[in-house]
Amino acid sequence: MSFSTLSLRPEILGAITDLGYHEPTEVQSQVIPAALAGKNLIVQSNTGSGKTAAFCIPALNSIDEKKRVPQILILEPTRELASQTRDEVFNLSRHMRMGSLAVYGGSPIWKQKEGLKAGPQVIIATPGRLMDLMERGWIDLDNVTTLILDEVDQMMDMGFAPAVTEIWEGLKGLKQVLTFSATYTPAITRLVDSHMKGETESLILSKAVTVDSIDHVFMRVGIRDKYPVLKRILERFPEDKVMVFTAKKHETEELERYLYRDGHKAAYIHGDMQQRDRMRALKDFKDGVVRIFIGTDVAARGLNMNAIDLVVNYHVPEDPEAYIHRIGRTGRANASGQAVMFVAR
Ligand code: AMP
């Protein structure tokens, strides 16, 4: 299949070419035609499957550029995901005459109020900040026709169910809803089913399985030996982009200090950091200023990072899903990768 066989606006096809996407991924080839046909969709798909473009492309295709009001609302669980999705929207709409805005906590709300005055057609938001804007009467969502809920399982984990419900119920002009999640628990299914109106299709595009191109290695390591073993691995693969997952916030900082002492520059991210510092850490890693990125899995989950060669699980994750999310970072979009897990004796 080729993107040109989908009935898309030429401006969007041009942007897809600019991005170097030659053909749709599996998720895209299923989601785009169904969404263009106006159906509601409940999609089960893994991270790294190209799902962001899968929902952005049909959503952008439906925009009325002359109406300078929000028409598409995308909800994301975290600010990083909101910001990454906004980047994808921005890139895909570069040849259109329209605007998009990401609104999330940790950034000044007055700035977002100013941004809204420009009349963006696409809003990408975290539920908490969006509720805040709605309660202040600073955002008008009456013209929103498409609602996209991304990473629903993570939004539920983070306690956003009431906010998502309230936002969904408040959208009076809604015509289409697309939901994306790696898993659909009974709670998610209940929430989604009770709000969906009209024809709805379920697309199961992945079981929660890991990607084939990743080699998994388990290492039995004594607690005191973890750091020296990590150091040896880093020295053995001096060119590799490495992501290290720790269980606790203080460990990210501690590891960064040890590594710095030993001549390895690393960036880290955890939930108690200022947004500015989190963004800087991400940028340093993405730009290659540092090749080592340390994070707690809560803070780093779902981040869109390509070309990671090695994932080190400094701890055994608490549940299998967290493990898949972690290693889902290597082996994305045709790249192969390795995952090492330290199992303490
Ligand atoms: P996502 O699952 O949305 O996080 O996407 C994972 C990565 O795949 C992103 O870096 C996208 O830029 C990339 N991507 C999305 N669609 C395509 C495509 N059709 N061809 C190649 N890469 C893609």
mmCIF file of N, CA and C in Angstrom, residues 6 16 32 42 46 84 90 107 130 150 153 160 168 174 190 200 232 249 257 260 267 272 305 316 319 333 336 342:
data_model
loop_
_atom_site.group_PDB
_atom_site.id
_atom_site.type_symbol
_atom_site.label_atom_id
_atom_site.label_comp_id
_atom_site.label_asym_id
_atom_site.label_seq_id
_atom_site.Cartn_x
_atom_site.Cartn_y
_atom_site.Cartn_z
ATOM 1 N N LEU A 6 -4.465 6.583 -0.558
ATOM 2 C CA LEU A 6 -5.454 7.058 0.419
ATOM 3 C C LEU A 6 -5.918 8.433 -0.051
ATOM 4 N N ILE A 16 4.052 14.165 4.262
ATOM 5 C CA ILE A 16 4.436 12.770 4.524
ATOM 6 C C ILE A 16 5.732 12.451 3.767
ATOM 7 N N ILE A 32 -6.095 4.763 8.998
ATOM 8 C CA ILE A 32 -6.363 5.951 8.177
ATOM 9 C C ILE A 32 -7.649 5.802 7.333
ATOM 10 N N ILE A 42 -11.646 1.975 18.089
ATOM 11 C CA ILE A 42 -11.006 1.568 19.339
ATOM 12 C C ILE A 42 -9.800 0.735 18.924
ATOM 13 N N ASN A 46 0.714 -1.106 19.826
ATOM 14 C CA ASN A 46 1.906 -0.851 20.626
ATOM 15 C C ASN A 46 2.490 0.502 20.327
ATOM 16 N N GLN A 84 5.489 15.745 22.027
ATOM 17 C CA GLN A 84 5.900 14.948 20.862
ATOM 18 C C GLN A 84 4.790 14.848 19.822
ATOM 19 N N PHE A 90 2.580 19.252 13.872
ATOM 20 C CA PHE A 90 3.248 20.397 13.248
ATOM 21 C C PHE A 90 3.905 19.975 11.929
ATOM 22 N N SER A 107 3.888 24.379 32.413
ATOM 23 C CA SER A 107 4.193 25.542 31.573
ATOM 24 C C SER A 107 3.203 26.638 31.959
ATOM 25 N N LEU A 130 -6.116 20.884 30.677
ATOM 26 C CA LEU A 130 -7.267 21.219 29.840
ATOM 27 C C LEU A 130 -8.474 21.559 30.727
ATOM 28 N N ASP A 150 -5.157 9.182 23.394
ATOM 29 C CA ASP A 150 -3.951 8.391 23.141
ATOM 30 C C ASP A 150 -3.456 7.807 24.462
ATOM 31 N N ASP A 153 -4.512 3.575 28.491
ATOM 32 C CA ASP A 153 -4.149 2.809 29.695
ATOM 33 C C ASP A 153 -3.291 3.637 30.644
ATOM 34 N N PHE A 160 -6.622 9.764 35.520
ATOM 35 C CA PHE A 160 -7.312 10.771 34.704
ATOM 36 C C PHE A 160 -8.718 10.368 34.260
ATOM 37 N N TRP A 168 -14.903 14.584 27.747
ATOM 38 C CA TRP A 168 -15.655 13.892 26.677
ATOM 39 C C TRP A 168 -17.126 14.324 26.708
ATOM 40 N N LEU A 174 -19.287 16.787 18.989
ATOM 41 C CA LEU A 174 -18.435 15.639 18.657
ATOM 42 C C LEU A 174 -19.056 14.718 17.609
ATOM 43 N N ARG A 190 -15.207 -0.188 29.801
ATOM 44 C CA ARG A 190 -16.455 0.400 30.340
ATOM 45 C C ARG A 190 -16.534 1.883 30.027
ATOM 46 N N THR A 200 -18.917 2.040 15.472
ATOM 47 C CA THR A 200 -17.584 1.929 16.082
ATOM 48 C C THR A 200 -16.914 0.641 15.638
ATOM 49 N N ARG A 232 30.842 -1.446 32.837
ATOM 50 C CA ARG A 232 31.543 -2.318 31.871
ATOM 51 C C ARG A 232 30.778 -2.390 30.552
ATOM 52 N N LYS A 249 13.337 7.632 41.925
ATOM 53 C CA LYS A 249 13.772 8.944 41.450
ATOM 54 C C LYS A 249 15.218 9.241 41.838
ATOM 55 N N ARG A 257 25.459 10.855 38.702
ATOM 56 C CA ARG A 257 26.664 11.341 39.413
ATOM 57 C C ARG A 257 27.811 10.336 39.301
ATOM 58 N N TYR A 260 29.166 10.374 35.793
ATOM 59 C CA TYR A 260 29.911 11.604 35.533
ATOM 60 C C TYR A 260 31.319 11.484 36.112
ATOM 61 N N ALA A 267 22.131 12.061 30.689
ATOM 62 C CA ALA A 267 20.985 12.916 31.043
ATOM 63 C C ALA A 267 20.014 12.059 31.835
ATOM 64 N N ASP A 272 9.845 14.454 39.558
ATOM 65 C CA ASP A 272 9.895 15.656 40.387
ATOM 66 C C ASP A 272 10.671 16.797 39.761
ATOM 67 N N MET A 305 11.490 7.814 21.328
ATOM 68 C CA MET A 305 12.927 7.921 21.103
ATOM 69 C C MET A 305 13.329 6.862 20.106
ATOM 70 N N VAL A 316 14.337 -5.149 37.907
ATOM 71 C CA VAL A 316 13.272 -5.901 37.239
ATOM 72 C C VAL A 316 12.009 -5.034 37.356
ATOM 73 N N ASP A 319 5.777 -4.937 36.522
ATOM 74 C CA ASP A 319 4.800 -5.748 35.805
ATOM 75 C C ASP A 319 5.252 -5.935 34.361
ATOM 76 N N ALA A 333 10.520 0.978 14.568
ATOM 77 C CA ALA A 333 10.565 1.347 13.145
ATOM 78 C C ALA A 333 11.775 0.748 12.421
ATOM 79 N N SER A 336 17.026 -2.505 14.986
ATOM 80 C CA SER A 336 17.110 -3.622 15.917
ATOM 81 C C SER A 336 17.801 -3.130 17.173
ATOM 82 N N PHE A 342 18.974 -6.499 34.649
ATOM 83 C CA PHE A 342 19.725 -6.931 35.811
ATOM 84 C C PHE A 342 18.767 -7.597 36.796
#
